[in-house]
Short mmCIF file of C-alpha atoms in Angstrom, two decimals:
data_model
loop_
_atom_site.label_atom_id
_atom_site.label_comp_id
_atom_site.label_asym_id
_atom_site.label_seq_id
_atom_site.Cartn_x
_atom_site.Cartn_y
_atom_site.Cartn_z
CA MET X 348 19.70 31.11 43.82
CA ASN X 349 16.40 32.51 42.56
CA LEU X 350 17.01 31.30 39.05
CA LEU X 351 17.42 27.74 40.23
CA VAL X 352 14.58 27.51 42.69
CA ASN X 353 12.33 25.47 40.32
CA ILE X 354 14.93 23.06 39.01
CA ARG X 355 14.33 19.73 40.76
CA ILE X 356 17.05 17.08 40.82
CA ASP X 357 16.61 13.80 42.66
CA HIS X 358 20.04 12.17 42.95
CA GLU X 359 18.43 8.92 44.13
CA SER X 360 16.20 8.61 41.05
CA ARG X 361 17.10 6.26 38.22
CA LYS X 362 15.83 8.85 35.74
CA PRO X 363 18.82 10.45 33.95
CA LYS X 364 19.78 13.84 35.36
CA TYR X 365 19.51 15.53 31.98
CA LYS X 366 15.90 14.29 31.71
CA GLN X 367 15.14 15.65 35.18
CA ILE X 368 16.37 19.08 34.08
CA VAL X 369 14.24 18.93 30.94
CA ASP X 370 11.17 17.84 32.88
CA SER X 371 11.65 20.55 35.51
CA ILE X 372 11.82 23.33 32.94
CA ILE X 373 8.88 21.95 30.96
CA ASP X 374 6.85 21.61 34.15
CA ASP X 375 7.58 25.22 35.13
CA ILE X 376 6.50 26.41 31.69
CA SER X 377 3.28 24.38 31.80
CA ARG X 378 2.46 25.77 35.25
CA GLY X 379 3.00 29.33 34.05
CA ASN X 380 6.08 29.86 36.26
CA LEU X 381 8.17 30.57 33.18
CA ASN X 382 7.01 32.80 30.33
CA VAL X 383 8.17 33.49 26.80
CA GLY X 384 11.31 35.58 26.84
CA GLN X 385 12.13 34.79 30.45
CA LYS X 386 15.74 33.95 31.20
CA ILE X 387 16.58 30.55 32.66
CA PRO X 388 19.73 29.43 34.53
CA SER X 389 22.98 29.07 32.64
CA ILE X 390 24.67 25.73 32.15
CA ASN X 391 27.33 26.64 34.70
CA GLU X 392 24.76 27.73 37.31
CA ILE X 393 22.87 24.44 37.17
CA SER X 394 26.10 22.45 37.04
CA GLU X 395 27.49 24.13 40.15
CA GLU X 396 24.26 24.21 42.14
CA PHE X 397 23.47 20.50 41.69
CA TYR X 398 26.99 19.09 41.31
CA LEU X 399 26.36 17.95 37.78
CA SER X 400 28.76 17.77 34.85
CA ARG X 401 28.48 20.48 32.24
CA ASP X 402 27.91 17.73 29.64
CA THR X 403 24.77 16.59 31.48
CA VAL X 404 23.30 20.09 31.61
CA GLU X 405 24.34 20.84 28.05
CA LYS X 406 22.60 17.67 26.85
CA ALA X 407 19.38 18.79 28.52
CA TYR X 408 19.61 22.27 27.00
CA ASN X 409 20.38 20.92 23.54
CA LEU X 410 17.29 18.73 23.76
CA LEU X 411 15.18 21.74 24.78
CA LYS X 412 16.66 23.78 21.94
CA ASP X 413 15.95 21.01 19.41
CA ARG X 414 12.31 21.10 20.49
CA LYS X 415 12.47 24.90 20.20
CA ILE X 416 11.37 25.22 23.82
CA ILE X 417 14.34 27.44 24.66
CA GLU X 418 16.71 29.53 22.61
CA SER X 419 20.19 30.83 23.25
CA VAL X 420 21.24 34.44 22.75
CA LYS X 421 24.95 34.85 22.23
CA GLY X 422 26.59 36.56 25.15
CA LYS X 423 23.37 36.77 27.17
CA GLY X 424 22.18 33.26 27.99
CA PHE X 425 19.16 31.03 27.55
CA TYR X 426 15.52 32.14 27.27
CA VAL X 427 12.10 30.49 27.02
CA ALA X 428 11.10 30.41 23.36
CA LYS X 429 7.52 29.13 23.57
CA THR X 430 4.97 28.02 26.10
CA ASP X 431 2.28 26.42 23.93
CA LEU X 432 3.37 22.86 24.49
CA ILE X 433 4.45 21.48 27.01
CA ASN X 434 2.51 19.98 29.72
CA LYS X 435 1.76 17.77 26.78
CA VAL X 436 2.86 14.57 25.13
CA ASN X 437 5.49 15.34 22.51
CA ILE X 438 5.19 13.35 19.28
CA LEU X 439 7.46 13.17 16.25
CA PHE X 440 5.45 12.39 13.10
CA LEU X 441 7.51 11.10 10.17
CA ILE X 442 5.87 10.67 6.75
CA ASN X 443 7.43 9.69 3.47
CA LYS X 444 5.73 12.27 1.25
CA LEU X 445 3.43 15.26 1.38
CA SER X 446 0.17 14.05 -0.17
CA SER X 447 -3.52 14.52 0.55
CA TYR X 448 -3.69 10.94 1.85
CA LYS X 449 -0.77 11.28 4.25
CA MET X 450 -2.09 14.60 5.50
CA SER X 451 -5.49 13.03 6.05
CA ILE X 452 -3.82 10.54 8.40
CA TYR X 453 -1.89 13.31 10.12
CA ASN X 454 -4.89 15.63 10.53
CA SER X 455 -7.18 12.90 11.84
CA PHE X 456 -4.47 11.82 14.28
CA LEU X 457 -3.97 15.42 15.38
CA ASN X 458 -7.69 15.97 15.97
CA ALA X 459 -8.09 12.66 17.82
CA ILE X 460 -5.05 13.06 20.07
CA GLY X 461 -6.47 16.35 21.33
CA THR X 462 -4.93 19.38 22.95
CA ASN X 463 -2.75 17.42 25.35
CA ALA X 464 -0.19 16.63 22.67
CA HIS X 465 2.36 18.59 20.66
CA LEU X 466 3.21 17.22 17.18
CA ASP X 467 6.27 17.91 15.06
CA LEU X 468 5.83 16.84 11.43
CA HIS X 469 8.79 15.93 9.20
CA ILE X 470 8.84 14.59 5.64
CA TYR X 471 11.74 12.38 4.53
CA HIS X 472 10.74 11.89 0.86
CA CYS X 473 11.29 8.09 0.83
CA ASP X 474 14.99 8.85 1.29
CA GLU X 475 16.96 6.58 3.61
CA THR X 476 19.71 9.12 4.30
CA LEU X 477 17.30 11.89 5.28
CA PHE X 478 15.28 9.51 7.45
CA LEU X 479 18.37 8.33 9.32
CA LYS X 480 19.53 11.92 9.91
CA LEU X 481 16.16 12.78 11.42
CA MET X 482 16.25 9.69 13.62
CA ASP X 483 19.76 10.49 14.85
CA ARG X 484 18.87 14.11 15.51
CA TYR X 485 15.71 13.39 17.48
CA GLN X 486 16.65 10.17 19.25
CA GLY X 487 15.40 10.33 22.82
CA HIS X 488 13.67 13.68 22.35
CA TYR X 489 10.03 12.57 22.07
CA ASP X 490 7.43 10.60 23.96
CA TYR X 491 6.22 8.89 20.76
CA TYR X 492 7.63 8.35 17.29
CA VAL X 493 4.97 7.89 14.60
CA ILE X 494 6.55 6.48 11.44
CA MET X 495 5.23 5.64 7.97
CA SER X 496 7.91 3.40 6.50
CA HIS X 497 8.14 3.76 2.71
CA PHE X 498 11.49 3.94 0.91
CA LYS X 499 12.94 3.57 -2.57
CA ASN X 500 15.89 1.61 -3.89
CA GLU X 501 18.45 2.68 -6.47
CA LYS X 502 15.98 1.71 -9.23
CA LEU X 503 13.34 4.05 -7.78
CA GLN X 504 11.22 1.07 -6.76
CA HIS X 505 9.34 0.79 -3.48
CA ILE X 506 10.82 -1.01 -0.48
CA GLY X 507 9.28 -1.03 2.98
CA TYR X 508 12.55 -0.47 4.79
CA THR X 509 16.29 -1.02 4.59
CA GLU X 510 18.60 -2.71 7.06
CA LYS X 511 19.80 0.65 8.37
CA VAL X 512 16.23 1.92 8.69
CA MET X 513 15.30 -1.16 10.68
CA GLN X 514 18.26 -0.69 12.99
CA ALA X 515 17.21 2.91 13.63
CA ILE X 516 13.60 1.93 14.32
CA GLU X 517 14.67 -0.84 16.68
CA ARG X 518 16.52 1.72 18.81
CA ILE X 519 13.18 3.32 19.67
CA PRO X 520 11.72 1.91 22.92
CA GLU X 521 8.71 -0.30 22.22
CA ASN X 522 6.39 1.86 24.33
CA LYS X 523 7.25 4.91 22.18
CA LEU X 524 6.93 3.38 18.72
CA VAL X 525 3.88 3.83 16.45
CA LEU X 526 3.98 2.37 12.91
CA LEU X 527 1.40 3.46 10.35
CA ASP X 528 0.41 2.53 6.80
CA ASN X 529 3.10 0.03 5.80
CA LYS X 530 3.34 -3.11 7.94
CA ILE X 531 6.71 -4.06 9.38
CA ASP X 532 7.19 -7.56 10.72
CA PHE X 533 9.98 -7.74 13.25
CA ILE X 534 10.76 -8.85 16.77
CA LYS X 535 9.02 -6.04 18.63
CA GLU X 536 5.45 -6.99 19.40
CA ASP X 537 4.50 -4.56 22.17
CA ILE X 538 4.00 -1.65 19.78
CA ILE X 539 1.20 0.28 18.14
CA GLN X 540 0.79 -0.55 14.46
CA VAL X 541 -2.10 0.34 12.11
CA TYR X 542 -1.34 -0.92 8.64
CA GLN X 543 -2.47 -1.73 5.14
CA ASP X 544 -1.97 -5.20 3.68
CA PHE X 545 -1.53 -3.98 0.13
CA GLU X 546 -1.62 -7.37 -1.64
CA THR X 547 -4.61 -8.72 0.26
CA ASP X 548 -6.43 -5.39 0.24
CA ILE X 549 -6.59 -4.94 -3.52
CA PHE X 550 -7.47 -8.61 -4.03
CA GLU X 551 -10.38 -8.47 -1.58
CA ALA X 552 -11.63 -5.05 -2.74
CA LEU X 553 -11.74 -6.14 -6.39
CA THR X 554 -13.51 -9.31 -5.29
CA VAL X 555 -16.26 -7.14 -3.78
CA GLY X 556 -16.68 -5.52 -7.20
CA LEU X 557 -16.39 -8.81 -9.12
CA ASP X 558 -19.93 -8.85 -10.49
CA LYS X 559 -19.44 -5.46 -12.11
CA LEU X 560 -15.94 -6.26 -13.33
CA LYS X 561 -17.28 -9.36 -15.12
CA ARG X 562 -19.13 -7.04 -17.50
CA TYR X 563 -15.75 -6.11 -18.96
CA ASP X 564 -13.25 -8.09 -21.01
CA LYS X 565 -9.90 -6.85 -19.76
CA LEU X 566 -8.44 -5.29 -16.59
CA ILE X 567 -5.58 -2.83 -16.97
CA LEU X 568 -3.55 -1.68 -13.95
CA VAL X 569 -1.60 1.55 -14.39
CA TYR X 570 1.28 0.96 -11.99
CA PRO X 571 4.26 3.37 -12.13
CA ASP X 572 7.23 1.02 -12.03
CA LYS X 573 9.66 3.82 -11.20
CA SER X 574 8.76 6.94 -9.30
CA VAL X 575 10.20 9.60 -7.01
CA TYR X 576 7.58 8.40 -4.54
CA PRO X 577 7.17 4.72 -5.49
CA TYR X 578 4.16 2.58 -4.67
CA PRO X 579 4.24 -0.79 -2.88
CA ARG X 580 4.78 -3.64 -5.32
CA GLU X 581 2.33 -5.72 -3.29
CA ILE X 582 -0.41 -3.76 -5.10
CA LEU X 583 0.84 -5.22 -8.36
CA HIS X 584 1.05 -8.72 -6.89
CA GLY X 585 -2.48 -8.57 -5.49
CA PHE X 586 -3.87 -7.34 -8.84
CA ARG X 587 -2.24 -10.17 -10.77
CA LYS X 588 -3.39 -12.70 -8.21
CA PHE X 589 -6.98 -11.47 -8.55
CA CYS X 590 -6.93 -11.58 -12.35
CA VAL X 591 -5.52 -15.12 -12.44
CA ALA X 592 -7.93 -16.37 -9.78
CA ASN X 593 -10.91 -15.02 -11.73
CA SER X 594 -9.65 -15.79 -15.26
CA PHE X 595 -9.44 -12.15 -16.38
CA ASP X 596 -7.39 -11.02 -19.33
CA PHE X 597 -5.14 -8.32 -17.89
CA GLU X 598 -2.28 -5.96 -18.61
CA VAL X 599 0.00 -3.73 -16.54
CA LEU X 600 1.03 -0.31 -17.88
CA ASP X 601 3.43 2.09 -16.24
CA ASP X 602 1.74 5.26 -17.51
CA ILE X 603 -1.28 6.74 -19.27
CA TYR X 604 0.23 7.71 -22.58
CA GLU X 605 -0.93 10.41 -24.93
CA GLY X 606 -3.14 8.92 -27.62
CA MET X 607 -3.99 5.72 -25.73
CA GLU X 608 -5.75 3.03 -27.76
CA LEU X 609 -8.96 2.94 -25.74
CA ARG X 610 -11.24 -0.02 -26.37
CA ALA X 611 -14.73 -0.94 -25.27
CA GLY X 612 -14.69 -3.64 -22.62
CA ASP X 613 -11.59 -2.39 -20.80
CA VAL X 614 -11.41 -1.38 -17.13
CA TYR X 615 -8.49 0.77 -16.01
CA ILE X 616 -7.26 0.84 -12.42
CA THR X 617 -5.16 3.95 -11.78
CA ILE X 618 -2.98 4.77 -8.78
CA LYS X 619 -1.49 8.19 -9.56
CA GLU X 620 -3.80 11.20 -9.61
CA THR X 621 -2.20 12.50 -12.82
CA ASP X 622 -2.89 9.19 -14.57
CA LEU X 623 -6.54 9.38 -13.53
CA VAL X 624 -6.87 12.91 -14.88
CA ASP X 625 -5.18 12.04 -18.19
CA LEU X 626 -7.32 8.94 -18.62
CA VAL X 627 -10.62 10.71 -17.90
CA LYS X 628 -9.68 13.42 -20.43
CA GLN X 629 -8.98 10.85 -23.14
CA VAL X 630 -12.18 8.92 -22.42
CA ARG X 631 -14.19 12.14 -22.69
CA GLU X 632 -12.53 12.91 -26.01
CA SER X 633 -13.39 9.43 -27.33
CA THR X 634 -16.74 8.01 -28.38
CA LEU X 635 -16.78 5.53 -25.48
CA GLN X 636 -19.24 5.95 -22.64
CA LEU X 637 -17.65 5.88 -19.22
CA GLY X 638 -19.25 3.36 -16.90
CA LYS X 639 -20.83 1.35 -19.68
CA GLU X 640 -18.35 0.73 -22.49
CA ILE X 641 -15.18 1.51 -20.57
CA GLY X 642 -14.54 1.54 -16.84
CA ILE X 643 -12.25 3.39 -14.42
CA VAL X 644 -11.35 2.46 -10.87
CA SER X 645 -9.05 4.75 -8.89
CA TYR X 646 -6.84 3.85 -5.95
CA ASN X 647 -7.70 5.80 -2.76
CA ASP X 648 -10.65 8.15 -2.42
CA THR X 649 -10.81 11.96 -2.41
CA PRO X 650 -13.75 14.38 -2.27
CA LEU X 651 -13.11 15.26 -5.93
CA LYS X 652 -13.39 11.61 -7.00
CA GLU X 653 -16.64 11.37 -5.11
CA LEU X 654 -17.89 14.51 -6.85
CA LEU X 655 -16.90 13.16 -10.27
CA GLY X 656 -18.44 9.75 -9.59
CA ILE X 657 -15.21 7.77 -9.83
CA THR X 658 -15.33 4.24 -8.44
CA VAL X 659 -12.52 3.74 -5.91
CA ILE X 660 -10.74 1.13 -3.87
CA GLY X 661 -8.77 2.31 -0.90
CA THR X 662 -8.11 2.43 2.79
CA ASP X 663 -9.79 4.72 5.30
CA PHE X 664 -6.97 7.15 6.06
CA LYS X 665 -8.93 9.07 8.66
CA GLN X 666 -9.65 5.86 10.53
CA MET X 667 -5.94 5.03 10.52
CA GLY X 668 -5.03 8.28 12.25
CA VAL X 669 -7.85 8.01 14.76
CA SER X 670 -7.04 4.38 15.63
CA ALA X 671 -3.39 5.21 16.37
CA ALA X 672 -4.28 8.25 18.48
CA LYS X 673 -6.82 6.29 20.52
CA MET X 674 -4.31 3.59 21.32
CA ILE X 675 -1.86 6.22 22.59
CA LEU X 676 -4.53 7.87 24.71
CA GLU X 677 -5.73 4.53 26.10
CA ASN X 678 -2.20 3.15 26.53
CA ARG X 679 -3.03 0.14 24.34
CA LYS X 680 -0.48 -1.69 22.24
CA GLU X 681 -2.14 -3.46 19.30
CA GLN X 682 -1.35 -4.27 15.69
CA ILE X 683 -4.45 -3.86 13.54
CA LYS X 684 -5.20 -3.92 9.83
CA ASN X 685 -6.95 -0.79 8.64
CA ASP X 686 -10.24 -1.04 6.73
CA PHE X 687 -9.97 -1.19 2.93
CA ARG X 688 -13.06 -0.63 0.83
CA PHE X 689 -14.60 -0.89 -2.62
CA ILE X 690 -16.81 2.15 -3.28
CA ASP X 691 -19.04 1.69 -6.31
CA ARG X 692 -19.81 4.78 -8.37
CA LYS X 693 -20.81 5.50 -11.94
CA SER X 694 -17.38 5.13 -13.60
CA MET X 695 -17.63 1.33 -13.75
#
């Protein structure tokens, strides 16, 4: 049959038959043998020609439809939906929230991985249920699963993962798993992992800026205790550890409130962008001189903070994406801590 001439099934291979069907169709598309809009064999045609069960062929077609490689037209059959992939490595990229920092990781990863990869980006909003649905839906569909593991409990506080999340992640073959941003310690060692050590990072970064911090009397961390997108509590632990180790008077606030009692000799460390904006506004409206009488340190850098001269502590998000992509390209499995920096500017 002409329609079946490019489907290649090796009954002696240990590769599942459904995967052989998928690979055959993808290979034909990548070679230009199949074009957008071109009809492909029906489930019954492949089943009969190669003595396969309909379930096997249907599984292959469902996988291709999930990737939007083919589409079905009711009453007519199956057609090629796109050809811009697919001689490529297919990667599922799961992030917990849509922020400039997460997108910096994604974009740097995308640029570093190059044109030989196709990425599908999904956002699960720190929600366990949504994450698990995505994992169930796309299990076995991708060559790599890139996951940033950040979740929230019923109190809207940050947790790295839940038991069910861990079970879902452990179902991913080691050679297909890439963990970014939040470190997960578990039995799989032959994986790619590029992570932040939130407690150690803030402690060491503030230590770099210790001489400047000593000019001030009190350190104040603005840490949102409850949030739709909560922040790792290790940040809080590392801050307290630093203050105790260096005999600083300190306080933790959960917000920048309207009409803050700003005092000379205070340094504020903000995490949320909105808190930074509100604090800068109030400092400007006060008689205190930023960088001399009162200090501000912001968590994670942006071009705008650089432009405004805001001192920052934070990880190199671009480096995180590049490091992960390089390990995929070089077939290396390593677990590395990403660089975290103190960048001194005029706000402290």
